[in-house]
Short mmCIF file of C-alpha atoms in Angstrom, two decimals:
data_model
loop_
_atom_site.label_atom_id
_atom_site.label_comp_id
_atom_site.label_asym_id
_atom_site.label_seq_id
_atom_site.Cartn_x
_atom_site.Cartn_y
_atom_site.Cartn_z
CA MET R 1 0.00 0.00 0.00
CA PHE R 2 1.23 3.51 -0.77
CA ASP R 3 2.27 5.38 2.37
CA ALA R 4 -0.15 8.16 1.44
CA TYR R 5 -2.98 5.61 1.51
CA ARG R 6 -2.34 4.23 5.02
CA PRO R 7 -5.38 6.09 6.46
CA HIS R 8 -7.54 3.98 4.13
CA GLU R 9 -7.11 1.04 6.51
CA ALA R 10 -9.75 2.62 8.76
CA LEU R 11 -12.33 1.91 6.04
CA VAL R 12 -10.80 -1.36 4.87
CA HIS R 13 -10.46 -3.07 8.27
CA PRO R 14 -14.23 -3.66 8.77
CA ALA R 15 -14.37 -5.20 5.28
CA ARG R 16 -11.66 -7.82 5.80
CA PRO R 17 -13.80 -10.55 7.45
CA THR R 18 -16.11 -10.66 4.40
CA ALA R 19 -13.72 -9.73 1.60
CA SER R 20 -14.58 -12.53 -0.83
CA LEU R 21 -15.62 -11.59 -4.35
CA VAL R 22 -18.63 -13.91 -4.09
CA ARG R 23 -19.99 -11.86 -1.19
CA LEU R 24 -19.28 -8.63 -3.07
CA VAL R 25 -21.18 -9.83 -6.15
CA LEU R 26 -24.06 -11.03 -3.98
CA GLY R 27 -24.03 -7.69 -2.18
CA ALA R 28 -24.10 -5.73 -5.42
CA VAL R 29 -27.03 -7.79 -6.72
CA MET R 30 -28.93 -7.50 -3.44
CA LEU R 31 -28.31 -3.75 -3.36
CA ALA R 32 -29.68 -3.31 -6.89
CA VAL R 33 -32.71 -5.54 -6.27
CA LEU R 34 -33.59 -3.80 -3.00
CA PHE R 35 -33.23 -0.36 -4.54
CA LEU R 36 -35.45 -1.21 -7.51
CA SER R 37 -37.98 -2.87 -5.20
CA LEU R 38 -38.17 0.22 -3.01
CA ILE R 39 -38.62 2.42 -6.08
CA PHE R 40 -41.40 0.14 -7.36
CA ALA R 41 -43.14 0.12 -3.97
CA ALA R 42 -42.95 3.91 -3.67
CA SER R 43 -44.28 4.32 -7.21
CA ALA R 44 -47.18 1.96 -6.53
CA LEU R 45 -48.03 3.83 -3.33
CA LEU R 46 -47.96 7.20 -5.09
CA ASN R 47 -50.25 5.90 -7.82
CA ILE R 48 -52.75 4.96 -5.11
CA VAL R 49 -52.45 8.26 -3.26
CA ALA R 50 -52.45 10.57 -6.30
CA PRO R 51 -53.72 10.11 -9.88
CA ALA R 52 -51.11 9.90 -12.63
CA THR R 53 -52.26 13.18 -14.19
CA SER R 54 -51.64 15.03 -10.92
CA TRP R 55 -48.22 13.40 -10.57
CA ASP R 56 -47.20 14.35 -14.11
CA SER R 57 -48.32 17.97 -13.77
CA THR R 58 -46.43 18.41 -10.49
CA PHE R 59 -43.21 16.55 -11.11
CA GLY R 60 -42.92 16.59 -14.89
CA ASP R 61 -40.39 14.21 -16.40
CA LEU R 62 -38.34 12.71 -13.56
CA GLU R 63 -35.65 11.51 -15.95
CA THR R 64 -34.92 14.96 -17.39
CA GLY R 65 -35.75 16.91 -14.22
CA ASP R 66 -37.52 19.72 -16.03
CA THR R 67 -39.38 21.06 -12.96
CA PRO R 68 -38.21 21.96 -9.43
CA ALA R 69 -40.39 19.23 -7.93
CA GLY R 70 -39.07 16.74 -10.47
CA VAL R 71 -35.47 17.51 -9.55
CA LEU R 72 -36.22 17.23 -5.83
CA ALA R 73 -38.07 13.93 -6.24
CA ASN R 74 -35.21 12.54 -8.32
CA LEU R 75 -32.61 13.52 -5.74
CA TYR R 76 -34.59 12.27 -2.74
CA LEU R 77 -35.08 8.89 -4.44
CA PHE R 78 -31.40 8.26 -3.77
CA GLY R 79 -32.38 7.83 -0.14
CA PHE R 80 -33.61 4.38 -1.11
CA ILE R 81 -30.03 3.49 -2.09
CA ILE R 82 -28.88 4.34 1.43
CA VAL R 83 -31.63 2.16 2.89
CA ALA R 84 -30.74 -0.67 0.50
CA LEU R 85 -27.03 -0.38 1.36
CA ALA R 86 -27.77 -0.48 5.09
CA MET R 87 -29.75 -3.70 4.62
CA THR R 88 -27.17 -5.23 2.27
CA GLY R 89 -24.21 -4.32 4.43
CA ARG R 90 -25.78 -5.95 7.47
CA ALA R 91 -27.05 -9.07 5.67
CA ILE R 92 -24.06 -9.89 3.44
CA HIS R 93 -21.08 -8.36 5.22
CA GLY R 94 -22.18 -7.91 8.83
CA ARG R 95 -21.33 -4.21 8.51
CA ALA R 96 -23.33 -1.30 9.88
CA LEU R 97 -23.89 1.72 7.63
CA PRO R 98 -21.42 4.00 9.54
CA SER R 99 -18.60 1.56 8.72
CA PHE R 100 -18.86 2.71 5.09
CA VAL R 101 -18.22 6.30 6.20
CA GLY R 102 -15.15 5.96 8.41
CA ASP R 103 -14.66 7.88 11.63
CA LEU R 104 -17.79 10.06 11.78
CA ARG R 105 -16.13 13.00 13.53
CA LEU R 106 -13.28 13.06 11.01
CA ALA R 107 -15.70 12.61 8.12
CA ARG R 108 -17.72 15.65 9.19
CA LEU R 109 -14.53 17.70 9.53
CA HIS R 110 -13.23 16.57 6.13
CA PHE R 111 -16.58 17.32 4.51
CA ALA R 112 -16.84 20.81 6.02
CA ARG R 113 -13.28 21.85 5.15
CA VAL R 114 -13.45 20.56 1.58
CA CYS R 115 -16.84 22.24 1.04
CA LEU R 116 -15.46 25.55 2.31
CA TYR R 117 -12.40 25.42 0.07
CA MET R 118 -14.39 24.21 -2.94
CA VAL R 119 -16.97 26.99 -2.67
CA GLY R 120 -14.13 29.49 -2.45
CA LEU R 121 -12.53 27.96 -5.54
CA HIS R 122 -15.73 28.11 -7.60
CA LEU R 123 -16.45 31.70 -6.58
CA ALA R 124 -12.88 32.75 -7.37
CA LEU R 125 -12.97 31.09 -10.79
CA SER R 126 -16.35 32.64 -11.62
CA ILE R 127 -14.85 36.08 -10.94
CA LEU R 128 -11.38 35.62 -12.44
CA LEU R 129 -12.03 33.54 -15.56
CA PRO R 130 -13.30 35.35 -18.67
CA ALA R 131 -16.62 34.30 -20.17
CA THR R 132 -16.32 31.67 -22.90
CA PRO R 133 -18.13 32.70 -26.11
CA GLY R 134 -21.16 30.50 -26.74
CA LEU R 135 -21.01 28.98 -23.25
CA THR R 136 -22.19 31.91 -21.13
CA PRO R 137 -25.01 30.88 -18.72
CA GLU R 138 -28.44 32.49 -19.07
CA ALA R 139 -31.00 33.18 -16.34
CA ASN R 140 -33.36 30.24 -15.80
CA ILE R 141 -35.56 30.73 -12.72
CA ASP R 142 -36.28 33.71 -10.50
CA THR R 143 -33.78 34.15 -7.64
CA THR R 144 -36.50 34.45 -5.00
CA ARG R 145 -38.14 31.23 -6.18
CA TRP R 146 -34.73 29.53 -6.24
CA LEU R 147 -34.04 30.59 -2.64
CA THR R 148 -37.45 29.25 -1.62
CA PHE R 149 -36.52 25.78 -2.87
CA LEU R 150 -32.97 25.86 -1.45
CA PRO R 151 -33.86 24.51 2.05
CA LEU R 152 -35.31 21.43 0.35
CA ALA R 153 -32.67 21.20 -2.36
CA LEU R 154 -29.58 21.14 -0.12
CA PRO R 155 -30.64 18.08 1.93
CA ALA R 156 -31.75 16.38 -1.29
CA LEU R 157 -28.36 17.03 -2.85
CA LEU R 158 -26.62 15.70 0.26
CA ILE R 159 -28.70 12.51 0.06
CA GLN R 160 -27.92 12.04 -3.64
CA THR R 161 -24.18 12.61 -3.37
CA GLY R 162 -24.01 10.79 -0.04
CA ALA R 163 -25.69 7.71 -1.48
CA GLU R 164 -23.24 7.55 -4.37
CA GLU R 165 -20.21 8.06 -2.13
CA LEU R 166 -21.43 5.42 0.32
CA VAL R 167 -21.86 2.87 -2.46
CA PHE R 168 -18.84 3.52 -4.65
CA ARG R 169 -16.21 4.78 -2.21
CA GLY R 170 -17.51 3.48 1.11
CA TYR R 171 -18.74 0.04 0.02
CA LEU R 172 -17.21 -1.12 -3.27
CA GLN R 173 -13.83 0.50 -2.71
CA SER R 174 -13.37 -0.78 0.84
CA GLN R 175 -14.49 -4.32 0.01
CA LEU R 176 -12.18 -4.50 -3.02
CA ALA R 177 -9.29 -3.02 -1.01
CA ALA R 178 -9.79 -5.74 1.60
CA ARG R 179 -9.46 -8.35 -1.15
CA PHE R 180 -6.76 -6.77 -3.35
CA ALA R 181 -3.65 -4.90 -2.20
CA ASN R 182 -3.13 -3.14 -5.54
CA PRO R 183 -4.70 0.36 -5.40
CA ARG R 184 -5.19 0.32 -9.17
CA ILE R 185 -7.88 -2.32 -8.72
CA TRP R 186 -9.83 -0.79 -5.85
CA ILE R 187 -9.59 2.72 -7.27
CA ILE R 188 -10.23 2.08 -10.96
CA VAL R 189 -12.93 -0.63 -10.79
CA PRO R 190 -15.40 1.33 -8.60
CA SER R 191 -14.62 4.47 -10.61
CA MET R 192 -15.47 2.72 -13.86
CA CYS R 193 -18.71 1.49 -12.30
CA PHE R 194 -19.43 5.06 -11.23
CA GLY R 195 -18.70 6.24 -14.77
CA MET R 196 -21.09 3.68 -16.26
CA LEU R 197 -23.80 4.95 -13.92
CA HIS R 198 -23.78 8.02 -16.19
CA TYR R 199 -24.21 5.97 -19.39
CA ASP R 200 -27.41 7.32 -20.94
CA PRO R 201 -27.30 7.55 -24.76
CA ALA R 202 -31.02 8.40 -24.89
CA ILE R 203 -30.25 11.78 -23.28
CA ASN R 204 -26.54 12.27 -23.94
CA GLY R 205 -26.44 11.04 -27.53
CA ASP R 206 -22.99 11.02 -29.15
CA ALA R 207 -21.52 12.66 -26.04
CA THR R 208 -22.35 9.64 -23.87
CA TRP R 209 -18.82 8.25 -23.65
CA LEU R 210 -17.36 11.70 -23.04
CA ILE R 211 -19.62 12.05 -20.00
CA VAL R 212 -18.85 8.49 -18.85
CA GLY R 213 -15.13 9.24 -19.15
CA TRP R 214 -15.44 12.45 -17.13
CA ALA R 215 -17.45 10.68 -14.42
CA THR R 216 -14.82 7.92 -14.26
CA LEU R 217 -12.06 10.48 -13.74
CA PHE R 218 -14.18 12.15 -11.06
CA GLY R 219 -14.54 8.76 -9.40
CA ILE R 220 -10.75 8.30 -9.43
CA ALA R 221 -10.27 11.70 -7.78
CA ALA R 222 -12.88 10.87 -5.12
CA ALA R 223 -11.37 7.42 -4.55
CA ASP R 224 -7.91 8.91 -4.09
CA LEU R 225 -9.22 11.41 -1.52
CA THR R 226 -10.98 8.60 0.33
CA ALA R 227 -7.79 6.54 0.47
CA ARG R 228 -5.71 9.51 1.65
CA THR R 229 -8.11 10.46 4.44
CA GLY R 230 -9.71 7.20 5.60
CA THR R 231 -13.25 8.61 5.38
CA ILE R 232 -15.67 9.46 2.58
CA GLY R 233 -16.00 13.01 3.96
CA ALA R 234 -13.54 14.64 1.55
CA ALA R 235 -14.99 12.85 -1.48
CA LEU R 236 -18.48 13.81 -0.37
CA GLY R 237 -17.46 17.45 -0.03
CA LEU R 238 -15.96 17.41 -3.53
CA HIS R 239 -19.07 15.70 -4.93
CA PHE R 240 -21.57 17.86 -3.06
CA VAL R 241 -20.10 21.20 -4.14
CA ASN R 242 -19.60 19.96 -7.71
CA ASN R 243 -23.24 18.92 -7.97
CA PHE R 244 -24.43 22.07 -6.20
CA PHE R 245 -22.96 24.18 -8.97
CA ALA R 246 -23.87 21.68 -11.73
CA ILE R 247 -27.51 21.18 -10.68
CA LEU R 248 -28.56 24.18 -8.61
CA VAL R 249 -26.43 27.01 -10.02
CA ALA R 250 -25.89 26.36 -13.73
CA ALA R 251 -27.08 23.28 -15.63
CA PRO R 252 -27.15 22.36 -19.33
CA ALA R 253 -30.41 23.50 -20.93
CA GLY R 254 -33.09 20.82 -21.00
CA ASN R 255 -31.17 18.37 -18.80
CA PHE R 256 -32.00 18.33 -15.10
CA ASP R 257 -32.35 22.12 -15.13
CA GLY R 258 -35.61 22.44 -13.18
CA LEU R 259 -33.86 23.93 -10.14
CA ALA R 260 -30.92 25.64 -11.84
CA LEU R 261 -30.56 29.36 -11.30
CA TYR R 262 -28.90 29.56 -14.72
CA THR R 263 -28.66 27.30 -17.75
CA TYR R 264 -25.91 26.86 -20.30
CA PRO R 265 -26.97 27.38 -23.94
CA PHE R 266 -26.41 23.73 -24.83
CA ALA R 267 -27.76 20.30 -23.91
CA LEU R 268 -25.82 17.25 -22.77
CA GLY R 269 -26.38 15.73 -26.20
CA ASP R 270 -24.69 18.69 -27.93
CA THR R 271 -21.39 17.00 -28.74
CA ASP R 272 -19.66 20.02 -30.27
CA ALA R 273 -20.39 22.22 -27.25
CA LEU R 274 -19.35 19.50 -24.81
CA TRP R 275 -16.03 18.94 -26.56
CA LEU R 276 -15.45 22.68 -26.30
CA TRP R 277 -16.40 22.56 -22.63
CA ALA R 278 -14.48 19.36 -21.78
CA PRO R 279 -10.97 20.87 -21.35
CA LEU R 280 -12.36 23.48 -18.95
CA ASP R 281 -14.25 20.85 -16.99
CA LEU R 282 -11.23 18.55 -16.77
CA MET R 283 -9.08 21.44 -15.61
CA LEU R 284 -11.69 22.29 -12.97
CA LEU R 285 -11.70 18.66 -11.80
CA LEU R 286 -7.91 18.64 -11.46
CA VAL R 287 -7.86 21.95 -9.58
CA SER R 288 -10.75 20.78 -7.37
CA TRP R 289 -8.89 17.60 -6.45
CA LEU R 290 -5.77 19.59 -5.60
CA THR R 291 -7.85 22.09 -3.62
CA ALA R 292 -9.42 19.29 -1.57
CA ARG R 293 -5.97 17.90 -0.82
CA LEU R 294 -4.77 21.36 0.16
CA ALA R 295 -7.76 21.79 2.47
CA LEU R 296 -6.82 18.64 4.39
CA ARG R 297 -3.04 18.70 3.81
CA VAL R 298 -3.04 15.19 2.34
#
């Protein structure tokens, strides 16, 4: 193990008694089945409580998130992943949910410091960097209305990013690290799975693999931070602030923009615009990773 990754043992140690690949595969299957079952049960219950026409008019298209309520519902649905992971962790690995987080006090500290530094970074870049022609954000929803939704949006965003960090960095990464000593395996494999979570050619079109590639690199950055700190707090801070600006501040037009204060004049399926945007986004990811490391001196 790299010396820089020694803190990772705090997450890996609880995974060692059940580090077999068979258990991991069973856990992944159980997690997926439980999550889908909870979604199905919630959907069936909502259809009983409210007619479909009322649901559609309130939430719009959940997949594209074209209304504030639709975005919130989509984000809060990730809570079912946390429930499914808690059940899976206990049943397959004998692990309680906090064991996928690491030391809770340290995790909270890591999260808070990384969030603070990341917000400062984004604000500084928004002031210092010149506007890119053709990529300048345009006003989307009224500021007062946006602020009204913010108390609901922030917890929803924390649930969404927290669920993904718990699964990919807290669960998959720690279980693989308990089985394999080579960091390339337990960093790259969960990161590729995280990248494939963003595979959606119906919405992203020809830019699908570009988005998958970016998400994979993000996963690698988050995995590295997790290994350096021994908690998912730093990765969660990186993820939370990234998604705050990508979902609530400025989102691509027509793609999960129901709660965005601004929208970019392109959609996720606009390959030419995304290729123009990609170098800036990759540079931001690199600087964000370095900023998170600076925040925690790791």
